[in-house]
Short mmCIF file of C-alpha atoms in Angstrom, two decimals:
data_model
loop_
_atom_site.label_atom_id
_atom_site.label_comp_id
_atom_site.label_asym_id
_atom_site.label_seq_id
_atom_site.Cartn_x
_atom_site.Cartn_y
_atom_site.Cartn_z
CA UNK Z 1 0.00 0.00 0.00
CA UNK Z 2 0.81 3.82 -0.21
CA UNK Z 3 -0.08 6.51 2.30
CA UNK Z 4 0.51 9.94 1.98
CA UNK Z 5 1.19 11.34 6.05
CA UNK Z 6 0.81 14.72 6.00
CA UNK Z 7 2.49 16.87 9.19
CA UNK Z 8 2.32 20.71 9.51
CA UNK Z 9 6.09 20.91 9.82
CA UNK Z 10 9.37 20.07 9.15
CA UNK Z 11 10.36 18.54 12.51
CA UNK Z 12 7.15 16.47 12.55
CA UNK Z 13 7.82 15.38 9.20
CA UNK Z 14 11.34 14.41 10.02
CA UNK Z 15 10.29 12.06 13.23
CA UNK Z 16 7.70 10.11 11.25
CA UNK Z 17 10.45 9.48 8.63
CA UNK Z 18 12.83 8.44 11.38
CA UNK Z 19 9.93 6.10 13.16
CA UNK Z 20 8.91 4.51 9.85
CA UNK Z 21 12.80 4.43 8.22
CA UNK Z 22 14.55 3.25 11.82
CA UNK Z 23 17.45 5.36 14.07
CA UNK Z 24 18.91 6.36 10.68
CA UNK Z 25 16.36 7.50 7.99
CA UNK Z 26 18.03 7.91 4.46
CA UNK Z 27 14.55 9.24 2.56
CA UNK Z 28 15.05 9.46 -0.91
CA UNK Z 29 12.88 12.45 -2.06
CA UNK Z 30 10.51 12.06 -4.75
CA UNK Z 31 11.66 12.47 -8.59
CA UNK Z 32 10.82 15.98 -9.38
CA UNK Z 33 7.95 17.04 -11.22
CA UNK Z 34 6.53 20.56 -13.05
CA UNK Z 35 3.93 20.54 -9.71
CA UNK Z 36 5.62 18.55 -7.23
CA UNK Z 37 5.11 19.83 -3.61
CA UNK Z 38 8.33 21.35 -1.57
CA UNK Z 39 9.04 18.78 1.27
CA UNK Z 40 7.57 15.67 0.32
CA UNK Z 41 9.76 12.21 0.53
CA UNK Z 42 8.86 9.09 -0.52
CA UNK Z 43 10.04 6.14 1.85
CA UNK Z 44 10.10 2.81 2.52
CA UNK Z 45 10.87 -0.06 4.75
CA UNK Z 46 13.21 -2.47 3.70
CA UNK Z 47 11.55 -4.64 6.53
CA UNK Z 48 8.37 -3.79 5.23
CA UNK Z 49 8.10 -4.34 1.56
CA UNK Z 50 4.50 -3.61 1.37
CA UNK Z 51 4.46 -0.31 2.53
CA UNK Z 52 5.68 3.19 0.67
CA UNK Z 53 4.96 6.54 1.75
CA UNK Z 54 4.98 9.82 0.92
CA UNK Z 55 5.61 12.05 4.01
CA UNK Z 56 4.31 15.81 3.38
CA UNK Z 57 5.35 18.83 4.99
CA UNK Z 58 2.30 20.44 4.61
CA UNK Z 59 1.50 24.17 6.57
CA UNK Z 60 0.26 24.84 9.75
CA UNK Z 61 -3.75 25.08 10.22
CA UNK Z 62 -6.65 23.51 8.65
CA UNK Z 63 -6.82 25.45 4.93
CA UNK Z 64 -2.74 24.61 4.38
CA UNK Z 65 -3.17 21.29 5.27
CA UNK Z 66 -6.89 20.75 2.90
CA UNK Z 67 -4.88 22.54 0.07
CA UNK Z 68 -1.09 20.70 0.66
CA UNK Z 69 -3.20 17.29 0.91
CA UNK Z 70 -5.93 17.89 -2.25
CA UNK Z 71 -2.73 19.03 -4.76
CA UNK Z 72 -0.56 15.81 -3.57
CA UNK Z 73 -3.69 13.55 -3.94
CA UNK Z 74 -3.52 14.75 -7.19
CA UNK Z 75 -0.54 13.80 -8.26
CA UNK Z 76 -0.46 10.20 -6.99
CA UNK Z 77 -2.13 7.57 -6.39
CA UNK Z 78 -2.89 6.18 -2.38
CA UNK Z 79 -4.57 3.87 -0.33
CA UNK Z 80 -4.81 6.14 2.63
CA UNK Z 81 -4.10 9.24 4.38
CA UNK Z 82 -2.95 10.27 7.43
CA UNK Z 83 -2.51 13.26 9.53
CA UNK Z 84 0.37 13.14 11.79
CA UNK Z 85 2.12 15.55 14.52
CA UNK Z 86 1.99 16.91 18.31
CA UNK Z 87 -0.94 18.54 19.88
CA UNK Z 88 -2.71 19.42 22.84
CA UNK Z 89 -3.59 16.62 25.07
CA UNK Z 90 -7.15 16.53 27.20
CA UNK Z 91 -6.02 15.73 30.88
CA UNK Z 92 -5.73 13.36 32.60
CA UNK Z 93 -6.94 11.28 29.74
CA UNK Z 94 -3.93 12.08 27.29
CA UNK Z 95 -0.27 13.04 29.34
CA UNK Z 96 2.34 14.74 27.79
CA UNK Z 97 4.73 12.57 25.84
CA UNK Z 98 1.63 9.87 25.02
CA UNK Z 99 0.05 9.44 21.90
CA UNK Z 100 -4.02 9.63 20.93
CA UNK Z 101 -4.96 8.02 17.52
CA UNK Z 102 -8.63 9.30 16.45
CA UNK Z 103 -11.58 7.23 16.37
CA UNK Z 104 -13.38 10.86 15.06
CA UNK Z 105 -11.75 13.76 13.44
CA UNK Z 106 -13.44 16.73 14.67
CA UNK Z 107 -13.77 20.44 13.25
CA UNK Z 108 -13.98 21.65 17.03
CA UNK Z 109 -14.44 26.06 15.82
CA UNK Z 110 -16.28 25.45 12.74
CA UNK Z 111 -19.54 26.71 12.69
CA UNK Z 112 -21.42 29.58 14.22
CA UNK Z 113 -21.91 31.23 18.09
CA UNK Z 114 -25.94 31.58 18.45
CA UNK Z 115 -27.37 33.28 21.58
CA UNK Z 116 -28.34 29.52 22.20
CA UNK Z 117 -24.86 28.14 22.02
CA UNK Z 118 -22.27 26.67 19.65
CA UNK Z 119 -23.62 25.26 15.84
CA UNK Z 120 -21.01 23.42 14.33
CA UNK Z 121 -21.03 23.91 10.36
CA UNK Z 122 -23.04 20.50 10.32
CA UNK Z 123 -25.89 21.26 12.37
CA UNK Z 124 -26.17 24.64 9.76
CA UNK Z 125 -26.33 22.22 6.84
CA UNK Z 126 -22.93 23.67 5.32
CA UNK Z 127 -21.11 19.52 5.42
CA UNK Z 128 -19.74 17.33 7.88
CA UNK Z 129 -18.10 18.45 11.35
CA UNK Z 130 -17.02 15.02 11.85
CA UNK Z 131 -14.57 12.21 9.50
CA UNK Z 132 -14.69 8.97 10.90
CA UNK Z 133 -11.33 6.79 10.35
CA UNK Z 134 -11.80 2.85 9.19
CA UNK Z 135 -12.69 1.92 12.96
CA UNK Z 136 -10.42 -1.30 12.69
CA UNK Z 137 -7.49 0.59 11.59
CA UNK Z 138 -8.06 2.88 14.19
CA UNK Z 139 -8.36 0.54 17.17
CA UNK Z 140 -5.37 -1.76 15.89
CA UNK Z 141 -3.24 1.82 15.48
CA UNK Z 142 -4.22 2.75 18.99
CA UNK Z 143 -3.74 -1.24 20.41
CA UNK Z 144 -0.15 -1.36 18.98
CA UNK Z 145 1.43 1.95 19.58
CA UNK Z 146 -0.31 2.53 23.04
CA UNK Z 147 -2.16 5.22 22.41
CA UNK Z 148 -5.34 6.55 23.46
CA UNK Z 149 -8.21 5.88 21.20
CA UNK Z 150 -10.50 8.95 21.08
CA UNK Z 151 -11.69 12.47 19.09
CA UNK Z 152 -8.64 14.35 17.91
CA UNK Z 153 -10.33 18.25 17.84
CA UNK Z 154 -9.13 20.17 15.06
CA UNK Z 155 -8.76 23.94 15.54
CA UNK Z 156 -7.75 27.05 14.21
CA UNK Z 157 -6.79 28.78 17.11
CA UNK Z 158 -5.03 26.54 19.87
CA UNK Z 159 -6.61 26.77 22.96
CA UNK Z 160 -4.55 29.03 25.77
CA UNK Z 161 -6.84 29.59 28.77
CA UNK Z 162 -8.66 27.45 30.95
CA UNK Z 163 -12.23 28.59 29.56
CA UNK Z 164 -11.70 27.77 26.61
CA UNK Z 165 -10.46 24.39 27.67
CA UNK Z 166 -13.57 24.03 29.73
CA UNK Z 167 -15.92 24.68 26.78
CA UNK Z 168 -14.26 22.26 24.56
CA UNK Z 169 -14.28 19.74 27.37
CA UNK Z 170 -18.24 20.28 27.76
CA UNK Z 171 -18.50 20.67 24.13
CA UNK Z 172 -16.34 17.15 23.18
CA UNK Z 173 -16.06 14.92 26.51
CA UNK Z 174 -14.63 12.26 24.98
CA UNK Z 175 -11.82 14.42 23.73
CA UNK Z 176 -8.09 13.21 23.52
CA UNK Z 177 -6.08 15.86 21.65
CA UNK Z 178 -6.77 19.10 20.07
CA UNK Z 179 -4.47 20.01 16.75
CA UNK Z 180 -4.73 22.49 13.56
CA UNK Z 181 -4.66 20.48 10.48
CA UNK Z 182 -6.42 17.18 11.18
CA UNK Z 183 -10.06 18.00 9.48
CA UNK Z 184 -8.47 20.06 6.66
CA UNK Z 185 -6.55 16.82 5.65
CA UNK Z 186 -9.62 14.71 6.17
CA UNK Z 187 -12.05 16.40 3.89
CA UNK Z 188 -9.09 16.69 1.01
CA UNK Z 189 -8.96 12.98 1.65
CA UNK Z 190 -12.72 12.78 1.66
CA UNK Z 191 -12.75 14.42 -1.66
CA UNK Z 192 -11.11 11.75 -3.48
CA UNK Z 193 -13.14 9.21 -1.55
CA UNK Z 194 -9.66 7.76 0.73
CA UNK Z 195 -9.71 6.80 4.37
CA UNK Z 196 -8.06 9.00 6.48
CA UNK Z 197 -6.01 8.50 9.75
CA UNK Z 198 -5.00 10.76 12.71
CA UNK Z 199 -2.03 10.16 15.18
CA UNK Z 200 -0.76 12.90 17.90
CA UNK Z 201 1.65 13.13 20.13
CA UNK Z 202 0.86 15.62 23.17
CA UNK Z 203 3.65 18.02 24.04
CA UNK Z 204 1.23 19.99 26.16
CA UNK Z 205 -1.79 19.70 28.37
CA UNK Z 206 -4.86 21.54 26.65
CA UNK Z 207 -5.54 24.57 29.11
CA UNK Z 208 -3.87 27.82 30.42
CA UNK Z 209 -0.77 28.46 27.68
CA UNK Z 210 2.63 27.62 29.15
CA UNK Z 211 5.27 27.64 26.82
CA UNK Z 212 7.56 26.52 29.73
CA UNK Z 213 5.77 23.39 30.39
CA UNK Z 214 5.85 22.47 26.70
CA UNK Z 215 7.78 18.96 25.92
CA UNK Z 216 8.10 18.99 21.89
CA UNK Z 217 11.04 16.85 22.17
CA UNK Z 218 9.35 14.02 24.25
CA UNK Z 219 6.20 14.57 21.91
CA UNK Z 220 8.25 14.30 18.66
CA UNK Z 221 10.26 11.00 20.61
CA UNK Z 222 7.07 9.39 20.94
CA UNK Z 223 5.69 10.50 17.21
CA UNK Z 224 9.16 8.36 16.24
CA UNK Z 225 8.30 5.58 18.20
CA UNK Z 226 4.64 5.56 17.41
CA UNK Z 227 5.49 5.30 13.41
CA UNK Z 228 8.26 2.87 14.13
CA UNK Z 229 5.40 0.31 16.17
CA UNK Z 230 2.63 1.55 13.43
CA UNK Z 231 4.19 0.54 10.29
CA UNK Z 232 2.94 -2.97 10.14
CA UNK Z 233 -0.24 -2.28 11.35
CA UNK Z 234 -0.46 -0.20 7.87
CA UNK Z 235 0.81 -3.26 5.80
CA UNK Z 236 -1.93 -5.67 7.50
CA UNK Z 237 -4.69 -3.17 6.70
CA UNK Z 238 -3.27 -2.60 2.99
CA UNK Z 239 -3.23 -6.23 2.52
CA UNK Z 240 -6.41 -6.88 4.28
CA UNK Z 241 -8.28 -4.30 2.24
CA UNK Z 242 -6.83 -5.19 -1.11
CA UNK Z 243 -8.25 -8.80 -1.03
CA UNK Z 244 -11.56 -7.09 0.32
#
């Protein structure tokens, strides 16, 4: 199979190569093209001869990462896409330095403020507030890098007070992560009818902002080790799905 794994930047981009390539990742970057996207690598595992990848440095926030995904979608062919990076983590439910795979992806700011409350852009009738991932692939991604299994929240503006994380809590109770691109890579994905995944690693606790308590390093560790333990699980659902 092929996925395309979009991050938002460079040094997310880099850590999924290293967790899917091993301690020393030697990418070979994809053969140029008159529209080829800045920051893309295709990889492989020479353990893992059924999986390729393209990894995608694709912009911070939802529209970069819709626009980034929907022009590489059209220029190759894939089985699946996946949204990758740190985030926000809901406590206590998702610690800095652990991982949350999505069983929803979830446009958290997307709608309109009413005097009766919060309409997300579904409940207007403007589309879908919510992409559900292949809920197999989902729980076997969450069973074999240890992750929690729950809504990733995408957002445009990251939360930095505790009100705000109150009203998402209220809002989304279930809630693991909150992140910026997530959604915008899952309607581009929905758009050419492809699955989409979402993995995060939490480098901060969703709440009052703190750059001081931030841990990117431990967050982009655990990214690494999350690819290096989800790379089979990818093979086993491209196989399984091909013969389906």
């Amino acid at each position: 199979m092929r996925a395309l794994i979009v991050t938002a930047v460079a040094a997310e981009a880099d850590s999924v190569v290293s967790g899917l390539t091993g301690p020393t990742p030697h990418p070979d970057p994809v053969t140029p093209e008159p529209r080829a996207l800045p920051g893309r690598y295709l990889i492989s595992r020479r353990d893992l001869p059924g999986l390729a990848a393209d990894v995608l440095v694709g912009g911070v926030g939802p529209a970069a990462a819709a626009a980034a995904t929907a022009t590489a979608l059209a220029l190759a062919d894939y089985s699946l896409v996946v949204s990758a990076g740190i985030g926000g983590g809901f406590a206590p439910a998702a610690p800095v330095g652990s991982l949350v795979v999505a069983d929803a992806v979830v446009a958290a700011d997307l709608g309109a403020e009413t005097p009766g409350g919060f309409l997300d852009v579904q409940q207007l009738g403007f589309g879908h507030s919510v992409h559900l991932p292949p809920a197999e692939l989902a729980a076997r991604a969450a069973e074999a890098t240890g992750a929690l299994l729950a809504p990733v929240l995408t957002v445009s503006t990251v939360t930095g007070t505790a009100d705000r994380a109150a009203l998402l809590a209220a809002r989304h109770p279930l809630a693991g992560a909150e992140a910026m691109e997530g959604f915008g890579v899952a309607e581009a994905a929905a758009a050419h009818g492809l699955p989409v995944l979402e993995i995060r690693a939490v480098s901060n606790a969703v709440g009052p902002r703190d750059r001081e308590a931030w841990r990117i390093g431990e967050a982009l560790a655990a990214l690494t080790a999350g690819f290096r333990a989800l790379g089979p699980v990818l093979v086993h659902w491209g196989e399984h799905r091909h013969e389906s």
